[in-house]
Short mmCIF file of C-alpha atoms in Angstrom, two decimals:
data_model
loop_
_atom_site.label_atom_id
_atom_site.label_comp_id
_atom_site.label_asym_id
_atom_site.label_seq_id
_atom_site.Cartn_x
_atom_site.Cartn_y
_atom_site.Cartn_z
CA MET A 84 -7.17 63.77 213.03
CA GLU A 85 -9.34 66.88 213.33
CA LYS A 86 -7.45 69.31 215.53
CA THR A 87 -9.15 71.97 217.62
CA LEU A 88 -6.74 74.77 216.79
CA VAL A 89 -5.68 75.07 213.17
CA ILE A 90 -4.56 78.67 212.77
CA GLU A 91 -2.93 79.49 209.48
CA HIS A 92 -2.87 82.32 206.97
CA ASP A 93 -1.14 82.61 203.62
CA GLY A 94 0.71 79.37 204.21
CA GLU A 95 1.95 80.38 207.67
CA ARG A 96 0.79 78.22 210.57
CA ALA A 97 0.80 79.33 214.22
CA VAL A 98 2.50 77.16 216.81
CA VAL A 99 -0.10 75.94 219.31
CA TRP A 100 0.81 75.76 222.98
CA GLU A 101 0.54 72.25 224.39
CA THR A 102 -1.13 71.56 227.72
CA PRO A 103 1.21 70.07 230.36
CA GLN A 104 0.50 66.41 231.04
CA ILE A 105 0.39 64.13 234.07
CA PHE A 106 1.56 60.54 233.68
CA SER A 107 -0.01 58.46 236.42
CA GLU A 108 1.07 55.07 237.76
CA ASN A 109 -2.61 54.30 238.21
CA ASP A 110 -3.42 54.69 234.51
CA TYR A 111 -4.89 51.72 232.64
CA ASP A 112 -2.23 49.36 231.33
CA TYR A 113 -1.92 46.39 228.98
CA GLU A 114 -3.44 44.07 231.59
CA VAL A 115 -6.67 46.10 231.46
CA LEU A 116 -6.49 46.18 227.67
CA GLU A 117 -6.33 42.38 227.57
CA LYS A 118 -9.61 42.19 229.47
CA ALA A 119 -11.14 44.61 226.97
CA LEU A 120 -9.85 42.61 224.00
CA GLU A 121 -11.35 39.40 225.36
CA ASN A 122 -14.77 41.00 224.90
CA THR A 123 -14.29 42.51 221.45
CA SER A 124 -14.80 41.14 217.94
CA ASP A 125 -12.01 41.10 215.36
CA LEU A 126 -12.10 44.52 213.65
CA LEU A 127 -12.63 46.57 216.80
CA ARG A 128 -10.12 44.36 218.58
CA GLU A 129 -7.32 45.38 216.20
CA TRP A 130 -8.44 49.00 216.34
CA ARG A 131 -8.30 48.98 220.14
CA LYS A 132 -4.78 47.57 220.11
CA LYS A 133 -3.69 50.28 217.69
CA LYS A 134 -5.24 53.04 219.78
CA TYR A 135 -3.56 51.73 222.91
CA GLN A 136 -0.14 52.34 221.32
CA GLU A 137 -0.98 56.05 221.07
CA TYR A 138 -2.85 56.15 224.40
CA ARG A 139 0.21 55.14 226.40
CA GLU A 140 2.18 58.07 224.92
CA TRP A 141 -0.19 60.64 226.39
CA GLY A 142 -0.65 61.82 229.98
CA PHE A 143 -3.77 63.36 231.46
CA PRO A 144 -3.96 67.14 230.98
CA ARG A 145 -2.90 69.53 233.71
CA TRP A 146 -5.64 72.05 232.95
CA LYS A 147 -5.43 75.49 234.51
CA ARG A 148 -9.10 76.48 234.50
CA CYS A 149 -10.49 73.04 235.31
CA ASN A 150 -7.95 71.16 237.39
CA LEU A 151 -8.43 67.41 237.70
CA ASP A 152 -7.00 66.99 241.20
CA GLY A 153 -8.48 63.91 242.87
CA MET A 154 -9.48 62.20 239.64
CA ALA A 155 -9.08 58.42 239.77
CA LEU A 156 -9.93 55.99 237.00
CA PRO A 157 -12.61 53.47 237.97
CA GLU A 158 -12.34 49.69 237.75
CA LEU A 159 -13.90 48.69 234.46
CA SER A 160 -16.33 45.96 233.53
CA PHE A 161 -16.35 45.33 229.79
CA LYS A 162 -19.47 44.36 227.86
CA ARG A 163 -19.21 41.92 224.98
CA ILE A 164 -18.97 43.96 221.75
CA ASP A 165 -19.69 42.04 218.56
CA LEU A 166 -20.57 44.75 216.05
CA ASP A 167 -19.83 45.15 212.38
CA VAL A 168 -18.27 48.60 212.70
CA ASP A 169 -16.70 50.50 209.81
CA VAL A 170 -13.28 51.10 211.36
CA SER A 171 -12.20 53.26 208.41
CA LEU A 172 -15.06 55.64 209.28
CA LEU A 173 -13.89 55.79 212.89
CA GLU A 174 -10.48 56.81 211.61
CA LYS A 175 -11.97 59.36 209.20
CA LEU A 176 -13.87 60.93 212.11
CA ASP A 177 -10.92 60.93 214.49
CA PHE A 178 -10.52 64.13 216.52
CA GLU A 179 -8.71 65.79 219.39
CA GLY A 180 -11.64 66.37 221.79
CA THR A 181 -11.37 67.89 225.27
CA HIS A 182 -7.86 66.44 225.22
CA ARG A 183 -6.39 63.72 223.02
CA LYS A 184 -5.95 61.49 226.10
CA PHE A 185 -9.70 61.38 226.72
CA VAL A 186 -10.57 60.53 223.10
CA LEU A 187 -8.01 57.73 223.14
CA LEU A 188 -9.37 56.59 226.51
CA GLY A 189 -12.79 56.22 224.88
CA ASP A 190 -11.35 54.46 221.82
CA THR A 191 -9.21 52.02 223.79
CA PHE A 192 -11.05 51.22 227.00
CA PHE A 193 -14.73 51.66 226.11
CA THR A 194 -17.02 49.56 228.26
CA ASP A 195 -19.84 49.94 225.76
CA PHE A 196 -19.97 50.66 222.03
CA LYS A 197 -23.17 51.76 220.32
CA VAL A 198 -24.02 52.32 216.65
CA TYR A 199 -27.08 54.25 215.46
CA SER A 200 -28.57 55.34 212.16
CA ASP A 201 -31.91 56.89 211.12
CA GLY A 202 -34.86 57.03 213.49
CA LYS A 203 -35.43 58.07 217.09
CA HIS A 204 -33.01 56.81 219.71
CA VAL A 205 -32.67 57.23 223.47
CA VAL A 206 -29.11 56.64 224.68
CA ARG A 207 -28.85 56.42 228.44
CA PHE A 208 -25.62 56.20 230.45
CA ASP A 209 -25.91 55.81 234.22
CA GLY A 210 -23.10 55.36 236.70
CA ASP A 211 -19.39 55.03 235.96
CA GLY A 212 -18.25 54.04 232.50
CA ILE A 213 -16.55 54.78 229.21
CA GLU A 214 -18.63 54.87 226.05
CA ASN A 215 -18.01 55.05 222.35
CA VAL A 216 -20.83 55.94 219.98
CA LEU A 217 -20.96 56.06 216.17
CA VAL A 218 -23.94 57.63 214.40
CA VAL A 219 -24.48 57.73 210.63
CA VAL A 220 -27.59 59.59 209.51
CA GLU A 221 -28.72 58.85 205.96
CA LYS A 222 -32.05 60.73 206.03
CA GLU A 223 -33.39 61.78 209.43
CA ALA A 224 -32.60 60.99 213.06
CA GLU A 225 -33.50 62.19 216.53
CA ILE A 226 -31.20 61.31 219.42
CA TYR A 227 -31.60 61.87 223.14
CA LYS A 228 -28.44 61.15 225.11
CA LEU A 229 -28.84 61.25 228.89
CA SER A 230 -25.77 60.83 231.04
CA SER A 231 -25.90 60.75 234.83
CA THR A 232 -22.53 60.05 236.38
CA ASP A 233 -21.68 58.63 239.79
CA ARG A 234 -17.97 59.19 239.82
CA PHE A 235 -16.33 58.97 236.40
CA ARG A 236 -17.62 59.01 232.86
CA ASN A 237 -15.92 59.52 229.52
CA THR A 238 -17.85 59.58 226.26
CA VAL A 239 -16.66 59.74 222.66
CA MET A 240 -19.27 60.32 219.93
CA ARG A 241 -18.65 60.49 216.21
CA ILE A 242 -21.57 61.58 214.06
CA LEU A 243 -21.80 61.77 210.28
CA VAL A 244 -24.89 63.48 208.83
CA LYS A 245 -24.93 62.65 205.15
CA LYS A 246 -25.91 64.86 202.21
CA ASN A 247 -29.29 66.61 202.72
CA ALA A 248 -29.99 64.54 205.88
CA SER A 249 -31.03 66.04 209.22
CA LEU A 250 -30.29 65.34 212.88
CA LYS A 251 -31.96 66.58 216.04
CA PHE A 252 -29.70 65.87 219.00
CA PHE A 253 -30.30 66.49 222.71
CA ASN A 254 -27.09 66.00 224.71
CA LEU A 255 -28.01 65.99 228.41
CA ASP A 256 -25.42 65.54 231.17
CA PHE A 257 -26.33 65.75 234.85
CA PHE A 258 -24.49 65.50 238.19
CA GLY A 259 -21.37 63.40 238.67
CA ASN A 260 -17.82 63.78 239.90
CA PHE A 261 -15.62 63.75 236.79
CA SER A 262 -17.36 63.84 233.41
CA PHE A 263 -15.76 64.21 229.96
CA ASP A 264 -17.89 64.55 226.86
CA ASN A 265 -16.25 64.50 223.41
CA VAL A 266 -18.45 64.95 220.32
CA PHE A 267 -17.45 65.39 216.66
CA ILE A 268 -20.18 66.01 214.08
CA VAL A 269 -19.64 66.27 210.32
CA LEU A 270 -22.40 67.80 208.19
CA GLU A 271 -22.14 66.91 204.54
CA GLU A 272 -23.55 69.15 201.79
CA GLY A 273 -27.04 70.41 202.59
CA ALA A 274 -27.20 68.57 205.95
CA ARG A 275 -29.06 70.07 208.93
CA LEU A 276 -28.27 69.90 212.65
CA THR A 277 -30.35 71.02 215.62
CA LEU A 278 -28.34 70.51 218.81
CA ARG A 279 -29.33 71.24 222.40
CA ASP A 280 -26.61 70.70 224.99
CA PHE A 281 -27.43 70.81 228.72
CA LYS A 282 -24.87 70.32 231.46
CA ALA A 283 -25.78 70.75 235.11
CA PHE A 284 -24.18 70.12 238.51
CA GLY A 285 -21.13 67.89 239.03
CA HIS A 286 -17.61 68.43 240.38
CA ARG A 287 -15.68 68.64 237.11
CA LYS A 288 -17.30 68.63 233.68
CA ALA A 289 -15.42 69.07 230.43
CA GLY A 290 -17.59 69.28 227.32
CA TYR A 291 -16.37 69.45 223.73
CA ILE A 292 -18.51 69.71 220.62
CA LEU A 293 -16.94 70.24 217.20
CA VAL A 294 -19.24 70.67 214.21
CA LYS A 295 -17.75 70.71 210.73
CA LEU A 296 -20.01 72.37 208.15
CA ASN A 297 -19.76 71.73 204.46
CA LYS A 298 -21.51 73.43 201.52
CA ALA A 299 -25.05 74.71 202.24
CA SER A 300 -25.23 72.90 205.57
CA LYS A 301 -26.84 74.44 208.66
CA ALA A 302 -26.23 74.10 212.40
CA ASP A 303 -28.42 75.52 215.13
CA ILE A 304 -26.72 74.96 218.51
CA LYS A 305 -28.01 76.07 221.89
CA SER A 306 -26.09 75.44 225.08
CA PHE A 307 -27.69 75.46 228.54
CA PHE A 308 -25.54 75.14 231.65
CA TYR A 309 -25.64 75.36 235.43
CA GLN A 310 -22.92 75.04 238.02
CA ASN A 311 -22.86 75.53 241.79
CA GLY A 312 -20.91 74.56 244.94
CA SER A 313 -17.24 74.36 244.02
CA GLY A 314 -17.97 72.67 240.71
CA VAL A 315 -16.38 73.64 237.41
CA ALA A 316 -17.83 73.19 233.93
CA ASP A 317 -15.41 73.82 231.05
CA LEU A 318 -17.34 73.89 227.78
CA LEU A 319 -16.02 74.27 224.25
CA TYR A 320 -18.16 74.64 221.13
CA LEU A 321 -16.40 74.90 217.78
CA MET A 322 -18.04 75.38 214.39
CA ARG A 323 -15.67 74.95 211.47
CA PHE A 324 -16.90 76.15 208.06
CA GLU A 325 -15.44 74.42 205.02
CA GLY A 326 -17.93 75.12 202.24
CA GLU A 327 -19.96 77.90 200.64
CA ASP A 328 -23.43 79.04 201.74
CA ALA A 329 -23.29 77.38 205.16
CA GLU A 330 -24.97 78.80 208.24
CA GLY A 331 -24.02 78.19 211.88
CA LYS A 332 -25.54 79.76 214.95
CA LEU A 333 -24.41 79.19 218.54
CA LYS A 334 -26.29 80.50 221.57
CA GLY A 335 -25.19 79.89 225.17
CA ASN A 336 -27.37 80.58 228.18
CA GLY A 337 -26.76 79.51 231.77
CA VAL A 338 -26.54 80.15 235.49
CA VAL A 339 -23.71 79.90 238.00
CA ASP A 340 -24.17 79.96 241.78
CA GLY A 341 -22.20 79.45 245.03
CA ALA A 342 -18.48 79.21 244.33
CA GLY A 343 -19.12 77.45 241.04
CA LYS A 344 -17.33 78.26 237.82
CA ILE A 345 -18.28 78.18 234.16
CA VAL A 346 -15.80 78.37 231.31
CA PHE A 347 -17.53 78.94 227.97
CA ARG A 348 -15.41 78.78 224.82
CA GLY A 349 -17.22 79.45 221.57
CA ILE A 350 -15.13 79.29 218.41
CA LEU A 351 -16.26 80.18 214.89
CA ASP A 352 -13.63 79.08 212.36
CA VAL A 353 -14.28 80.10 208.74
CA LYS A 354 -11.82 78.54 206.33
CA ARG A 355 -10.71 80.06 203.02
CA GLY A 356 -13.10 79.32 200.19
CA SER A 357 -16.15 79.31 202.48
CA LYS A 358 -17.93 82.26 200.87
CA ASN A 359 -21.39 83.55 201.72
CA ILE A 360 -21.22 82.18 205.26
CA VAL A 361 -23.39 83.20 208.21
CA ALA A 362 -21.61 82.55 211.53
CA GLU A 363 -23.11 83.88 214.76
CA GLU A 364 -22.35 83.36 218.44
CA THR A 365 -23.99 84.85 221.54
CA GLU A 366 -23.60 83.87 225.18
CA HIS A 367 -25.07 85.12 228.45
CA THR A 368 -24.61 83.90 232.01
CA LEU A 369 -26.67 84.78 235.05
CA ILE A 370 -24.42 85.02 238.13
CA LEU A 371 -26.22 84.46 241.45
CA SER A 372 -23.35 84.68 243.94
CA PRO A 373 -20.39 87.04 244.54
CA GLU A 374 -18.10 83.97 244.67
CA ALA A 375 -19.35 82.51 241.39
CA ARG A 376 -17.08 82.87 238.36
CA MET A 377 -17.63 83.01 234.64
CA ASP A 378 -14.89 82.89 231.98
CA ALA A 379 -16.33 83.62 228.55
CA ILE A 380 -13.83 83.10 225.73
CA PRO A 381 -15.44 83.80 222.34
CA SER A 382 -13.20 83.46 219.29
CA LEU A 383 -13.77 84.37 215.66
CA TRP A 384 -11.28 83.18 213.04
CA VAL A 385 -12.12 84.25 209.51
CA ASP A 386 -9.94 83.48 206.52
CA GLU A 387 -12.43 84.57 203.86
CA ASN A 388 -13.86 87.94 202.80
CA ASP A 389 -17.44 87.28 201.79
CA VAL A 390 -18.89 86.26 205.18
CA THR A 391 -21.27 87.51 207.87
CA ALA A 392 -19.75 86.72 211.25
CA SER A 393 -20.30 88.02 214.77
CA HIS A 394 -19.86 87.03 218.39
CA SER A 395 -20.72 88.43 221.81
CA ALA A 396 -20.59 87.35 225.45
CA SER A 397 -22.02 88.89 228.60
CA SER A 398 -22.91 88.15 232.21
CA SER A 399 -25.16 89.78 234.78
CA SER A 400 -26.58 89.36 238.27
CA LEU A 401 -30.30 89.06 238.99
CA ASP A 402 -32.33 91.95 237.61
CA GLU A 403 -33.62 93.73 240.74
CA GLY A 404 -36.34 95.46 238.69
CA GLU A 405 -37.62 92.14 237.39
CA LEU A 406 -37.47 90.67 240.91
CA PHE A 407 -39.39 93.64 242.34
CA TYR A 408 -42.03 93.37 239.62
CA LEU A 409 -42.69 89.72 240.46
CA MET A 410 -42.84 90.45 244.19
CA THR A 411 -45.44 93.18 243.58
CA ARG A 412 -47.59 90.42 242.05
CA GLY A 413 -47.66 88.58 245.40
CA ILE A 414 -44.76 86.20 244.76
CA ASP A 415 -42.23 85.94 247.61
CA GLU A 416 -38.56 86.63 246.92
CA ILE A 417 -37.40 83.01 246.81
CA GLU A 418 -40.12 81.95 244.39
CA ALA A 419 -39.48 85.05 242.28
CA LYS A 420 -35.79 84.10 241.98
CA LYS A 421 -36.74 80.56 241.02
CA LEU A 422 -39.04 81.84 238.30
CA ILE A 423 -36.29 84.02 236.81
CA VAL A 424 -33.72 81.22 236.90
CA ARG A 425 -36.13 78.68 235.50
CA GLY A 426 -36.80 81.09 232.65
CA VAL A 427 -33.23 80.49 231.46
CA PHE A 428 -34.06 76.84 230.80
CA ASN A 429 -37.64 77.18 229.55
CA GLU A 430 -36.55 77.19 225.92
CA LEU A 431 -34.89 73.80 226.41
CA LEU A 432 -37.89 72.33 228.24
CA ASP A 433 -40.28 73.57 225.55
CA GLU A 434 -38.36 71.72 222.84
CA LEU A 435 -38.05 68.39 224.63
CA ASP A 436 -40.08 65.37 223.71
CA GLU A 437 -42.79 64.73 226.32
CA SER A 438 -41.19 61.40 227.28
CA MET A 439 -37.96 63.23 228.25
CA LYS A 440 -39.39 66.45 229.59
CA GLY A 441 -40.26 65.24 233.12
CA GLU A 442 -36.78 63.95 233.84
CA VAL A 443 -35.04 67.12 232.67
CA GLU A 444 -37.59 69.27 234.45
CA GLY A 445 -36.73 67.43 237.67
CA VAL A 446 -33.09 68.50 237.26
CA VAL A 447 -34.05 72.10 236.49
CA ASN A 448 -36.22 72.16 239.62
CA LYS A 449 -33.14 71.36 241.73
CA ILE A 450 -31.52 74.57 240.54
CA VAL A 451 -31.70 77.39 243.15
#
């Protein structure tokens, strides 16, 4: 299993603090599993049963920055899954995610399982549910994942981009009550990834994206986020370098308003032997309210000498000079603020396919 924190140097490994857990009487049990198994073909059926054994050993996390008070699991309706899935690949791409409990939740109690390969795909999740997605890119793929949650949604995605292949991935998550997004991407030698992640609104959102880079692979990741009301978005982006001549760039840009809260964790993890690496991380948040909060937690772990690595994080309120300039051009204050805030998301809108742009633009227009 790919762990989030693997801190070691010269054979010494740090002990990682474990998050306290909550074991609930209302958790899914074997009776729910039986309903899931009735709708699953042989290989996935055995895999589900195996995952359940581990699932029952874990409680839900008692997170400090993003508490899950009030979370209740929904009643599930299982779709018939009759896919020829490479279970050994699922095991090879196993990972820890936002918390191990949520990855196991997706592996055990998925209500839908999707498999994709090359080509353009639109993956849409509306309402409550638990999804599991496997993507194997042999040459070139473009994926748009749109998730709009009513009350509860948990997604687990495993993506393998094979040697010299490329993937363009838009991961878009709007609204909702409790939303958990767990993504693990492996880039083989020479593979390319362009990833745009957008999370907006919602009560509690936990996002996790781990990208593992091998020799001469490249990842270009841009995160866009918005939170307001009393909502909390806890986002983690981790790039792990395990090969020479790789390049990974992470840029975060977002807005927080009201009494909302953003937690942005960007981790660059360069393993020994990964020479001639370029690893960069920048993050900026625009804070619109005195009650709004931003926790930026950039981390840089380098276990190799011959690398170029940097990270930075910042936040600011609205630029009064920029606001004044717009108002001198005849734009009233409210519209001027909207223009500035919208500017944060213009880069995302400009890159979207025309068929997706209108829907995302509608969400951006609800901001401020």
